[in-house]
Amino acid sequence: AQSVTQLDSQVPVFEEAPVELRCNYSSSVSVYLFWYVQYPNQGLQLLLKYLSGSTLVKGINGFEAEFNKSQTSFHLRKPSVHISDTAEYFCAVTTPHGSSNTGKLIFGQGTTLQVKP
Amino acid sequence: GAVVSQHPSRVICKSGTSVKIECRSLDFQATTMFWYRQFPKQSLMLMATSNEGSKATYEQGVEKDKFLINHASLTLSTLTVTSAHPEDSSFYICSAELPLAGVGETQYFGPGTRLLVL
């Protein structure tokens, strides 16, 4: 079975500062990894994903993440945040079709990014 | 591309009534759709997996007779909360799976439906 741990429930940061949101996963098989952002009272928007290939993945809104298989991590980074980045961020994992998960996403607990002026 | 819509966005109903929520993939066909429930300040909880033309697969602890799912076409799945009670009040979110041949699958989420049962 897979699991996802987001180590920080809240991350306060000042505007224009860099930020890293941490995500670790556990799985005995190969995985796909995702980061989603949720603004208040809205659904989830895909920020970026790792399916295969290059371990450094670039997403929308200036975010990027690096897949580290040895450390089973998929941390999300942005070099300079804006007030508008204030939201809830979810890391998620799934396994390719054909395995027991059949496409189910396993979500972390979420990290609230609070960008202060 | 990969847009998913939900209707309604908000619904208030009386206890004992049934509520239907629609989830549509607007620009792609989705064989598989998922229904989630989210409580305030919490993560998403998968309720069921909806497959076009077949019965939905429910997660452990989710009452299939209370949460009826129908996936009648490749672009539409519906969730009906039957005989709703105040404890069913929640934020319901659907997602549609977009398969990319040879690469992998990605879920795209709808904007969510806020259900309040009085």
CSV table of C-alpha atoms in Angstrom, one decimal:
chain,number,residue,atom,x,y,z
A,1,ALA,CA,0.0,0.0,0.0
A,2,GLN,CA,1.1,3.6,-0.7
A,3,SER,CA,1.1,6.5,1.8
A,4,VAL,CA,2.0,10.1,1.6
A,5,THR,CA,3.3,12.4,4.4
A,6,GLN,CA,3.4,16.1,4.2
A,7,LEU,CA,5.7,17.1,7.0
A,8,ASP,CA,4.5,20.6,7.5
A,9,SER,CA,0.8,21.5,8.2
A,10,GLN,CA,1.4,25.2,7.8
A,11,VAL,CA,4.2,27.2,6.2
A,12,PRO,CA,4.3,30.9,6.7
A,13,VAL,CA,6.6,32.9,4.4
A,14,PHE,CA,7.1,36.5,3.4
A,15,GLU,CA,6.3,37.7,-0.1
A,16,GLU,CA,9.2,37.2,-2.6
A,17,ALA,CA,11.0,34.7,-0.3
A,18,PRO,CA,11.7,31.2,-1.5
A,19,VAL,CA,9.6,28.3,-0.2
A,20,GLU,CA,9.8,24.5,0.0
A,21,LEU,CA,6.9,22.3,0.8
A,22,ARG,CA,8.0,18.8,1.8
A,23,CYS,CA,6.4,15.5,0.7
A,24,ASN,CA,7.6,12.0,1.4
A,25,TYR,CA,5.9,8.9,0.1
A,26,SER,CA,6.0,5.2,0.8
A,27,SER,CA,5.5,2.5,-1.8
A,28,SER,CA,6.9,-0.9,-2.7
A,29,VAL,CA,6.2,-0.4,-6.4
A,30,SER,CA,6.9,2.4,-8.9
A,31,VAL,CA,4.8,5.5,-8.5
A,32,TYR,CA,3.4,8.6,-10.2
A,33,LEU,CA,3.6,11.7,-8.1
A,34,PHE,CA,1.5,14.9,-8.2
A,35,TRP,CA,1.2,18.3,-6.5
A,36,TYR,CA,-2.2,20.0,-6.5
A,37,VAL,CA,-3.2,23.4,-5.2
A,38,GLN,CA,-6.6,24.2,-3.7
A,39,TYR,CA,-7.8,27.8,-3.2
A,40,PRO,CA,-10.7,28.4,-0.7
A,41,ASN,CA,-14.0,26.8,-1.7
A,42,GLN,CA,-12.6,25.5,-4.9
A,43,GLY,CA,-11.5,22.2,-6.4
A,44,LEU,CA,-8.0,21.0,-6.9
A,45,GLN,CA,-5.8,22.4,-9.7
A,46,LEU,CA,-2.8,20.3,-11.0
A,47,LEU,CA,0.5,22.1,-10.4
A,48,LEU,CA,2.8,19.5,-11.7
A,49,LYS,CA,3.4,15.8,-12.0
A,50,TYR,CA,6.1,13.2,-12.2
A,51,LEU,CA,5.3,10.1,-14.4
A,52,SER,CA,8.7,9.2,-15.7
A,53,GLY,CA,11.9,10.7,-17.2
A,54,SER,CA,13.6,13.8,-15.8
A,55,THR,CA,13.4,13.9,-12.0
A,56,LEU,CA,13.1,17.7,-12.0
A,57,VAL,CA,9.6,18.7,-13.0
A,58,LYS,CA,8.5,22.2,-13.8
A,59,GLY,CA,4.9,23.2,-13.3
A,60,ILE,CA,2.6,26.2,-13.5
A,61,ASN,CA,2.9,29.4,-11.6
A,62,GLY,CA,6.7,29.1,-11.3
A,63,PHE,CA,6.6,25.9,-9.1
A,64,GLU,CA,8.9,23.0,-9.6
A,65,ALA,CA,9.5,19.7,-7.8
A,66,GLU,CA,12.2,17.1,-7.7
A,67,PHE,CA,11.6,13.4,-7.5
A,68,ASN,CA,14.2,11.7,-5.3
A,69,LYS,CA,13.8,8.0,-5.4
A,70,SER,CA,16.5,7.2,-2.8
A,71,GLN,CA,14.9,9.6,-0.3
A,72,THR,CA,11.3,8.8,-1.4
A,73,SER,CA,10.6,12.5,-1.6
A,74,PHE,CA,8.9,14.9,-4.0
A,75,HIS,CA,9.4,18.3,-2.5
A,76,LEU,CA,7.7,21.4,-4.1
A,77,ARG,CA,9.7,24.6,-4.5
A,78,LYS,CA,9.2,28.1,-5.7
A,79,PRO,CA,12.1,30.7,-5.7
A,80,SER,CA,9.9,33.7,-5.0
A,81,VAL,CA,6.3,33.5,-3.7
A,82,HIS,CA,3.5,36.0,-4.2
A,83,ILE,CA,0.5,36.8,-2.0
A,84,SER,CA,-1.7,35.0,-4.6
A,85,ASP,CA,0.2,31.7,-3.8
A,86,THR,CA,-1.6,31.5,-0.4
A,87,ALA,CA,-3.6,28.3,-0.6
A,88,GLU,CA,-3.6,24.6,0.4
A,89,TYR,CA,-1.2,22.3,-1.3
A,90,PHE,CA,-1.6,18.6,-1.6
A,91,CYS,CA,0.9,16.0,-2.6
A,92,ALA,CA,-0.5,12.8,-4.0
A,93,VAL,CA,0.7,9.4,-5.3
A,94,THR,CA,-0.7,6.7,-7.4
A,95,THR,CA,0.6,3.6,-9.2
A,96,PRO,CA,0.3,2.8,-12.9
A,97,HIS,CA,-2.9,0.9,-14.0
A,98,GLY,CA,-2.6,-2.8,-13.6
A,99,SER,CA,-1.5,-2.6,-10.0
A,100,SER,CA,-3.8,-2.9,-7.0
A,101,ASN,CA,-4.4,0.8,-6.9
A,102,THR,CA,-5.9,1.1,-10.4
A,103,GLY,CA,-5.5,4.8,-10.5
A,104,LYS,CA,-6.5,5.8,-7.0
A,105,LEU,CA,-4.8,8.9,-5.7
A,106,ILE,CA,-3.5,8.7,-2.2
A,107,PHE,CA,-3.3,12.3,-0.8
A,108,GLY,CA,-1.1,13.8,1.9
A,109,GLN,CA,-2.7,15.7,4.7
A,110,GLY,CA,-2.1,19.0,3.0
A,111,THR,CA,0.1,22.1,3.7
A,112,THR,CA,-1.3,25.5,4.1
A,113,LEU,CA,1.0,28.1,2.5
A,114,GLN,CA,0.6,31.5,4.1
A,115,VAL,CA,2.3,34.3,2.2
A,116,LYS,CA,2.6,37.5,4.2
A,117,PRO,CA,3.3,41.0,2.8
B,1,GLY,CA,-7.7,21.4,-22.1
B,2,ALA,CA,-8.7,18.8,-19.4
B,3,VAL,CA,-11.6,20.8,-17.9
B,4,VAL,CA,-14.0,19.2,-15.4
B,5,SER,CA,-17.2,20.8,-14.3
B,6,GLN,CA,-19.6,20.1,-11.4
B,7,HIS,CA,-23.2,21.2,-11.0
B,8,PRO,CA,-24.5,22.6,-8.8
B,9,SER,CA,-21.7,24.5,-7.0
B,10,ARG,CA,-23.7,24.9,-3.9
B,11,VAL,CA,-26.9,23.2,-2.7
B,12,ILE,CA,-29.0,23.5,0.5
B,13,CYS,CA,-31.6,20.9,1.1
B,14,LYS,CA,-33.9,19.6,3.9
B,15,SER,CA,-33.1,16.5,5.8
B,16,GLY,CA,-34.6,13.4,4.1
B,17,THR,CA,-34.5,14.7,0.6
B,18,SER,CA,-32.2,13.4,-2.2
B,19,VAL,CA,-29.6,15.5,-4.0
B,20,LYS,CA,-27.9,14.8,-7.3
B,21,ILE,CA,-24.5,16.2,-8.2
B,22,GLU,CA,-23.2,16.1,-11.8
B,23,CYS,CA,-19.6,15.8,-12.9
B,24,ARG,CA,-18.7,16.4,-16.5
B,25,SER,CA,-15.4,16.2,-18.5
B,26,LEU,CA,-15.8,19.0,-21.0
B,27,ASP,CA,-13.1,18.4,-23.5
B,28,PHE,CA,-12.1,14.8,-23.1
B,29,GLN,CA,-13.6,11.4,-22.6
B,30,ALA,CA,-13.2,9.8,-19.2
B,31,THR,CA,-13.6,6.1,-18.7
B,32,THR,CA,-12.9,6.5,-15.0
B,33,MET,CA,-14.1,9.2,-12.7
B,34,PHE,CA,-13.6,9.5,-8.9
B,35,TRP,CA,-15.8,11.0,-6.2
B,36,TYR,CA,-14.2,12.5,-3.1
B,37,ARG,CA,-15.5,14.0,0.1
B,38,GLN,CA,-13.6,16.8,2.0
B,39,PHE,CA,-14.3,17.9,5.5
B,40,PRO,CA,-13.1,21.4,6.6
B,41,LYS,CA,-9.4,21.8,7.0
B,42,GLN,CA,-8.8,18.1,5.9
B,43,SER,CA,-7.6,16.2,3.0
B,44,LEU,CA,-9.7,14.5,0.3
B,45,MET,CA,-11.3,11.2,1.1
B,46,LEU,CA,-12.0,8.9,-1.8
B,47,MET,CA,-15.5,7.7,-1.7
B,48,ALA,CA,-15.8,5.6,-4.9
B,49,THR,CA,-14.4,5.0,-8.4
B,50,SER,CA,-16.9,5.3,-11.2
B,51,ASN,CA,-16.4,3.4,-14.4
B,52,GLU,CA,-18.4,4.0,-17.5
B,53,GLY,CA,-20.9,1.3,-18.2
B,54,SER,CA,-20.2,-0.7,-15.0
B,55,LYS,CA,-21.0,-0.5,-11.3
B,56,ALA,CA,-19.0,1.9,-9.2
B,57,THR,CA,-16.4,0.6,-6.7
B,58,TYR,CA,-16.9,1.9,-3.3
B,59,GLU,CA,-14.2,2.5,-0.6
B,60,GLN,CA,-14.6,0.7,2.7
B,61,GLY,CA,-17.0,2.4,5.0
B,62,VAL,CA,-18.9,4.2,2.2
B,63,GLU,CA,-22.6,3.2,2.0
B,64,LYS,CA,-23.3,2.4,-1.7
B,65,ASP,CA,-27.1,2.6,-1.1
B,66,LYS,CA,-26.8,6.1,0.3
B,67,PHE,CA,-24.3,7.5,-2.3
B,68,LEU,CA,-25.6,6.3,-5.6
B,69,ILE,CA,-23.2,6.7,-8.5
B,70,ASN,CA,-24.1,6.5,-12.2
B,71,HIS,CA,-21.5,6.8,-15.0
B,72,ALA,CA,-23.8,6.7,-18.0
B,73,SER,CA,-21.5,8.2,-20.6
B,74,LEU,CA,-17.8,8.9,-21.2
B,75,THR,CA,-18.3,12.5,-20.1
B,76,LEU,CA,-20.8,12.4,-17.3
B,77,SER,CA,-20.9,10.8,-13.8
B,78,THR,CA,-23.5,11.6,-11.2
B,79,LEU,CA,-23.5,11.2,-7.4
B,80,THR,CA,-26.9,11.1,-5.7
B,81,VAL,CA,-27.0,11.5,-1.9
B,82,THR,CA,-30.2,9.8,-0.9
B,83,SER,CA,-32.2,10.7,2.2
B,84,ALA,CA,-29.6,13.3,3.1
B,85,HIS,CA,-29.0,14.1,6.7
B,86,PRO,CA,-27.0,16.9,8.4
B,87,GLU,CA,-24.0,14.7,8.8
B,88,ASP,CA,-23.8,14.4,5.0
B,89,SER,CA,-23.1,18.1,4.8
B,90,SER,CA,-19.7,18.4,3.2
B,91,PHE,CA,-17.7,19.5,0.1
B,92,TYR,CA,-17.9,16.9,-2.6
B,93,ILE,CA,-15.3,16.9,-5.4
B,94,CYS,CA,-15.1,14.8,-8.5
B,95,SER,CA,-12.2,14.0,-10.8
B,96,ALA,CA,-11.9,12.6,-14.2
B,97,GLU,CA,-9.0,10.5,-15.4
B,98,LEU,CA,-7.2,11.5,-18.5
B,99,PRO,CA,-5.1,8.6,-19.8
B,100,LEU,CA,-1.9,9.4,-21.8
B,101,ALA,CA,-1.0,6.4,-23.8
B,102,GLY,CA,2.5,5.1,-22.8
B,103,VAL,CA,3.0,7.8,-20.2
B,104,GLY,CA,0.5,7.6,-17.5
B,105,GLU,CA,-2.8,8.7,-16.1
B,106,THR,CA,-3.7,12.1,-14.6
B,107,GLN,CA,-6.8,13.1,-12.6
B,108,TYR,CA,-8.3,16.5,-13.3
B,109,PHE,CA,-10.6,17.8,-10.6
B,110,GLY,CA,-14.0,19.6,-10.7
B,111,PRO,CA,-14.6,22.8,-8.7
B,112,GLY,CA,-16.5,21.0,-6.0
B,113,THR,CA,-20.1,21.1,-4.7
B,114,ARG,CA,-20.9,22.4,-1.2
B,115,LEU,CA,-23.8,20.5,0.3
B,116,LEU,CA,-25.6,21.8,3.3
B,117,VAL,CA,-28.4,19.6,4.8
B,118,LEU,CA,-30.7,21.4,7.2
